[in-house]
GROMACS .gro file of C-alpha atoms in nm:
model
  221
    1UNK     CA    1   1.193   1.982  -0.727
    2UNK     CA    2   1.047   1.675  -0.542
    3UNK     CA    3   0.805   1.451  -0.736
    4UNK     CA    4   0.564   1.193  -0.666
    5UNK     CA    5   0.371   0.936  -0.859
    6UNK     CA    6   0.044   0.758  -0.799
    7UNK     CA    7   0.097   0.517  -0.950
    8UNK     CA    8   0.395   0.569  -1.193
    9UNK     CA    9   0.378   0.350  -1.503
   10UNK     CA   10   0.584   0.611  -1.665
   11UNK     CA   11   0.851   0.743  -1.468
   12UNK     CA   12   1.009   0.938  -1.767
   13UNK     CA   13   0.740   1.129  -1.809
   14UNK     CA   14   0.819   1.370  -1.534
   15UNK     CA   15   1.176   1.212  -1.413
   16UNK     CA   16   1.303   1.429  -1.650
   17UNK     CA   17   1.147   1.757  -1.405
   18UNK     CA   18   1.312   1.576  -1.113
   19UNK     CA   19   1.635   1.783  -1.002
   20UNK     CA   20   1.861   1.614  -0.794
   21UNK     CA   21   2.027   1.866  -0.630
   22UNK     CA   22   2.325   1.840  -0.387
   23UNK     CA   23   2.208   1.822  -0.018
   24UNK     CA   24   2.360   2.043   0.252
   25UNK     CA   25   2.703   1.794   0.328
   26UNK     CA   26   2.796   1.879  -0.059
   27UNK     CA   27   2.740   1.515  -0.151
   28UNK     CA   28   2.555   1.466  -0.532
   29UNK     CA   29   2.455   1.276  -0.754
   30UNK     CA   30   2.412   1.259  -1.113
   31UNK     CA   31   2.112   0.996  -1.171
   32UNK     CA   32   1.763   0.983  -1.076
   33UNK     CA   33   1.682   0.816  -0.747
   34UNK     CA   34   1.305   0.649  -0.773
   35UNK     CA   35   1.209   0.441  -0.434
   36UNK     CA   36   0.831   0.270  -0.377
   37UNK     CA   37   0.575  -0.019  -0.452
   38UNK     CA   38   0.711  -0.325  -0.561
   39UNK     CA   39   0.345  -0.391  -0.764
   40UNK     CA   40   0.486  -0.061  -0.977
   41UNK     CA   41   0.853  -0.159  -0.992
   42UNK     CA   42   0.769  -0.370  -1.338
   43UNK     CA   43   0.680  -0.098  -1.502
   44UNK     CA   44   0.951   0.167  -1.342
   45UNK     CA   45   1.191  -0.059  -1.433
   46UNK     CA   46   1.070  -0.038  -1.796
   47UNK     CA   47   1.037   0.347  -1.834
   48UNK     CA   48   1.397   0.358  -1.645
   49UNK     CA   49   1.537   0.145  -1.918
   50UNK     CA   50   1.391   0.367  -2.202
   51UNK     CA   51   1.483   0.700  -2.070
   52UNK     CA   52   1.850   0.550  -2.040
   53UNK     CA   53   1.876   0.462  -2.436
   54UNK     CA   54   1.837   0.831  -2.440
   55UNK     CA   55   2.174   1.012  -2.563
   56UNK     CA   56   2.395   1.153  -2.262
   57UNK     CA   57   2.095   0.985  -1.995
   58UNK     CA   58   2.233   0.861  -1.696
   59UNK     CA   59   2.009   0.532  -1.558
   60UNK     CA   60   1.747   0.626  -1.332
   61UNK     CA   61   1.817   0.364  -1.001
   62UNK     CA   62   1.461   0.231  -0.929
   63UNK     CA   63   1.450   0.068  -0.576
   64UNK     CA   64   1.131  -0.148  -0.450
   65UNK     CA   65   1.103  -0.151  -0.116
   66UNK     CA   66   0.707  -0.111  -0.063
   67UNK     CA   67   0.473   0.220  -0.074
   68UNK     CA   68   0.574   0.281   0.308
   69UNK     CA   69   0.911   0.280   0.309
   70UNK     CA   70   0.923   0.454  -0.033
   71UNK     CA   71   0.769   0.765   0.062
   72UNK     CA   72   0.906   0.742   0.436
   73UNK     CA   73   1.242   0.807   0.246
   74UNK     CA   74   1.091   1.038   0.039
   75UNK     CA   75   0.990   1.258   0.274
   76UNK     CA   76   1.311   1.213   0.484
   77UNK     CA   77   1.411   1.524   0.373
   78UNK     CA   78   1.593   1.744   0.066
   79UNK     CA   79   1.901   1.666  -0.168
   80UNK     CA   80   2.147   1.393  -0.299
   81UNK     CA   81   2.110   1.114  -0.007
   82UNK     CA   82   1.686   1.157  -0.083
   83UNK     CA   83   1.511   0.977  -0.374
   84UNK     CA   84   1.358   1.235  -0.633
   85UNK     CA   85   1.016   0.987  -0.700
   86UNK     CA   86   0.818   0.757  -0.501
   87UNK     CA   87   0.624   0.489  -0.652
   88UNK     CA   88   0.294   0.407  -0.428
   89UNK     CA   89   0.022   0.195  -0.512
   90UNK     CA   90  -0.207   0.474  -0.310
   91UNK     CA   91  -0.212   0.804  -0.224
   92UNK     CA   92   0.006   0.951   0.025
   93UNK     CA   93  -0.138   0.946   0.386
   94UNK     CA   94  -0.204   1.303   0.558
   95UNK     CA   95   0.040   1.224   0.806
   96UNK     CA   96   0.333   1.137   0.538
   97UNK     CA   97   0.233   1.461   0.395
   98UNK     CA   98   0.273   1.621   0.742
   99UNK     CA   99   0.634   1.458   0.780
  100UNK     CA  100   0.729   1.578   0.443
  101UNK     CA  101   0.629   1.918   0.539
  102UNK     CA  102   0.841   1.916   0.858
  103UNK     CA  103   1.147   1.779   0.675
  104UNK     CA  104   1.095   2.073   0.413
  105UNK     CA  105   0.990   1.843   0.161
  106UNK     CA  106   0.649   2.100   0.043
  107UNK     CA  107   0.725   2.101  -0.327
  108UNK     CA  108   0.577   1.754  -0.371
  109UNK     CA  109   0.372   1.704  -0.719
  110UNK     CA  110   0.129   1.387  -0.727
  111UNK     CA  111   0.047   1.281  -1.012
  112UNK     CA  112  -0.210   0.982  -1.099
  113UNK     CA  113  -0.097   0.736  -1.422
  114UNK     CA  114  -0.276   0.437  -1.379
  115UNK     CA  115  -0.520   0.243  -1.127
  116UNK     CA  116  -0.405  -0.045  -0.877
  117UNK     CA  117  -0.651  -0.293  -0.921
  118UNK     CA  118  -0.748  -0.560  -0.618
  119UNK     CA  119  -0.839  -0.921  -0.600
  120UNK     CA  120  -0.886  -1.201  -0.385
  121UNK     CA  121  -0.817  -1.520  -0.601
  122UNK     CA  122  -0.835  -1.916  -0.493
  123UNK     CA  123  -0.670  -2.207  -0.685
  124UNK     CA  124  -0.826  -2.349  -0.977
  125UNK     CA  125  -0.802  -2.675  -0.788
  126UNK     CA  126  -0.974  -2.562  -0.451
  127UNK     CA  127  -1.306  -2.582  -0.366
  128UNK     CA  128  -1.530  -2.261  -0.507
  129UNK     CA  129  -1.684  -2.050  -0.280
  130UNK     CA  130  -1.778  -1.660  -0.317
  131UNK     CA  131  -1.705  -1.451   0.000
  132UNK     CA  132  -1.827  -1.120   0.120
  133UNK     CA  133  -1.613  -0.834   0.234
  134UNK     CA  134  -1.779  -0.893   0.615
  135UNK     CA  135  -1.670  -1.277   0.591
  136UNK     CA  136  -1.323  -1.199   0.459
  137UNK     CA  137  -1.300  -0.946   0.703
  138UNK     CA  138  -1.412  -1.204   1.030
  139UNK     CA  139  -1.157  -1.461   0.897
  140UNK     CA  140  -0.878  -1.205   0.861
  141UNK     CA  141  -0.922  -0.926   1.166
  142UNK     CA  142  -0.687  -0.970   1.458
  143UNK     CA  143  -1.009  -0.887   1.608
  144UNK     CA  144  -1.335  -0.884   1.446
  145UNK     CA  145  -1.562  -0.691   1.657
  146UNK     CA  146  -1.326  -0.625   1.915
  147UNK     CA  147  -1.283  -0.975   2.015
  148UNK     CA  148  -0.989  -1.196   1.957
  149UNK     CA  149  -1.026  -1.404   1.637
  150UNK     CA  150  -1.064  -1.764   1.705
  151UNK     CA  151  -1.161  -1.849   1.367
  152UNK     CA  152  -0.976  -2.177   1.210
  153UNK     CA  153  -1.191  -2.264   0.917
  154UNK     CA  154  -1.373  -2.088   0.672
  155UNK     CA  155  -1.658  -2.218   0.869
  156UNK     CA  156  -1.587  -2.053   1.168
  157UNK     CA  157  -1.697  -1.756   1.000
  158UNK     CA  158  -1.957  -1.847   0.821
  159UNK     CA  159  -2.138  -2.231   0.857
  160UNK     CA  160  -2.237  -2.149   0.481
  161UNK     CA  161  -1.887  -2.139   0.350
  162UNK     CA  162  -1.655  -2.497   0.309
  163UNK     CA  163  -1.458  -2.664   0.656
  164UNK     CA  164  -1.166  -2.548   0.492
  165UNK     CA  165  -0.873  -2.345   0.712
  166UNK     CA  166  -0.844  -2.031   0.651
  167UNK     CA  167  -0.474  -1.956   0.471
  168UNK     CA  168  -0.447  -1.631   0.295
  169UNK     CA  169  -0.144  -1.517   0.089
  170UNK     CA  170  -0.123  -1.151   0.103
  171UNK     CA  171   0.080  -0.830   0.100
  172UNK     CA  172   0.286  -0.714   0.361
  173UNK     CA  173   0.240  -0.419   0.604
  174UNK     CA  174   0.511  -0.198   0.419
  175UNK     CA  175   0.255  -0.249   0.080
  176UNK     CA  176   0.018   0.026  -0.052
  177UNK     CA  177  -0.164  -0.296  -0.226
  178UNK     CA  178  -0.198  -0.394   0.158
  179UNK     CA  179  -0.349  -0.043   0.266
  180UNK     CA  180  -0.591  -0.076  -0.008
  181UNK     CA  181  -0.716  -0.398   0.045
  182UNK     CA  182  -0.758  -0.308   0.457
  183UNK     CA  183  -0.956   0.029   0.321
  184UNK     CA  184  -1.195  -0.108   0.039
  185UNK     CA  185  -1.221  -0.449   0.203
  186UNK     CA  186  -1.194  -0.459   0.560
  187UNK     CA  187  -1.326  -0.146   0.637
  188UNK     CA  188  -1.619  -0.217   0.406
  189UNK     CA  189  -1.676  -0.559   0.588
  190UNK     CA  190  -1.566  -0.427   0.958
  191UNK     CA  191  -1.885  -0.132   0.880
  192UNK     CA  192  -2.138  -0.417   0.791
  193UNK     CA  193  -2.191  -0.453   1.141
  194UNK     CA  194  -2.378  -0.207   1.278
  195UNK     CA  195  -2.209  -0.136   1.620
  196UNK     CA  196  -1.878  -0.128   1.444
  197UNK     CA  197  -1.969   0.182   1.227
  198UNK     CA  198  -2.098   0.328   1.502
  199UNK     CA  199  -1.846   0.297   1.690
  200UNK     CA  200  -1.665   0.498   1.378
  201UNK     CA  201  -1.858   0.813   1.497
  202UNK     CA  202  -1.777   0.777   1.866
  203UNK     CA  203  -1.442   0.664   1.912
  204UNK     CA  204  -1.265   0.689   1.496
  205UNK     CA  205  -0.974   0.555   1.646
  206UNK     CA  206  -1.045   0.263   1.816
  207UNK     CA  207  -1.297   0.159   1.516
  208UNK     CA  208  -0.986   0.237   1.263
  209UNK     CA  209  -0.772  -0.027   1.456
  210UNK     CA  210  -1.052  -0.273   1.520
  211UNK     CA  211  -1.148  -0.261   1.154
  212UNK     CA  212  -0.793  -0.288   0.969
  213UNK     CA  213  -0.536  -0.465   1.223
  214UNK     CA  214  -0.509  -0.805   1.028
  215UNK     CA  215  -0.423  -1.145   1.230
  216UNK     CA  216  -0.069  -1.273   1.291
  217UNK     CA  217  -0.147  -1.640   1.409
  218UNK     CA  218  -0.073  -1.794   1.052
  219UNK     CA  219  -0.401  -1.789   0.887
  220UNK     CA  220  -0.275  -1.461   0.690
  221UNK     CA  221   0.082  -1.487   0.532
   0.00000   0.00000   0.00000
């Protein structure tokens, strides 16, 4: 049986459902395989090391390699060479689902143990400013509106906000933590202009890649 967890901050609580049965080349395995977000792999680590202290327990091999990748392996398909969990720091996209399905991955379990939690922080030393989701969103869109971001200061996007250039430290593409952030803060800032969310009616698409495709000149790392 295949198992997922959103997020899992305690893998043993349902590793110990997760078969790990041999695939069709007769290879096996006797340990639990767990694969996904690296913001969860803290606490899988934890749970992996308290289900091993248990007597006969083989330890549970806990991989990060990012929400993507985790459940793209996932739902690579059935038996030994397969992880039995993914870790995500969101829920699994209807087109991972549909890739699971084709691989004959259907008996998939999600199950919810804690809440990812998002902020956008600045150094204690820098100068204070409070941002809006559309500002963040015109100083980090590849392009804002549909037009190439030419933004180099925090001014650029705002004249209210500091002559400061914009440098942003942030997940990578592979990252649920980076889905989230392009869903409850781009999105949110891309739809404060009008034309933009309706464009979201006409052409979902489009608006979806206008709205979430983050720069790659620099200014986000």
């Amino acid at each position: 049986m295949k198992k997922i967890l959103f997020p899992a901050m305690a893998v043993a609580s349902v590793a110990l459902l997760s078969a790990c049965g041999g695939s069709g080349d007769g290879a096996s395995r006797s340990e639990i395989r767990v694969v996904g977000s690296s913001t969860v792999l803290p606490f899988a680590k934890q749970v992996a090391d308290d289900f091993a202290k248990g007597e006969g327990r083989t330890s549970p091999q806990v991989e990060s390699n990012g929400t993507g990748a985790g459940i793209e392996l996932f739902c690579a398909g059935l038996g030994a060479n397969t992880p039995d969990i993914a870790n995500a720091s969101r829920r699994m996209k209807a087109s991972e689902f549909e890739t699971c399905a084709k691989n004959g991955v259907t008996d998939i379990v999600e199950v919810q143990i804690g809440l990812d939690g998002i902020a956008v922080g600045a150094a204690k030393t820098g100068k204070p400013f409070n941002l809006t989701a559309a500002q963040v969103y015109k100083a980090l869109a590849a392009n804002p509106g549909g037009q190439p971001n030419k933004a180099i200061n925090w001014s650029d996007v705002d004249p209210s906000l500091p002559a400061i250039k914009i440098s942003v430290y942030g997940p990578p593409a592979s990252s649920g933590t980076r889905d989230a952030f392009q869903d409850l803060v781009l999105k949110r800032g891309c739809e404060a202009d009008p034309a933009m969310k309706a464009m979201k009616e006409t052409d979902k698409e489009k608006a979806e890649e206008i709205c979430t495709t983050i720069r790659t000149d620099g200014a986000y790392v």
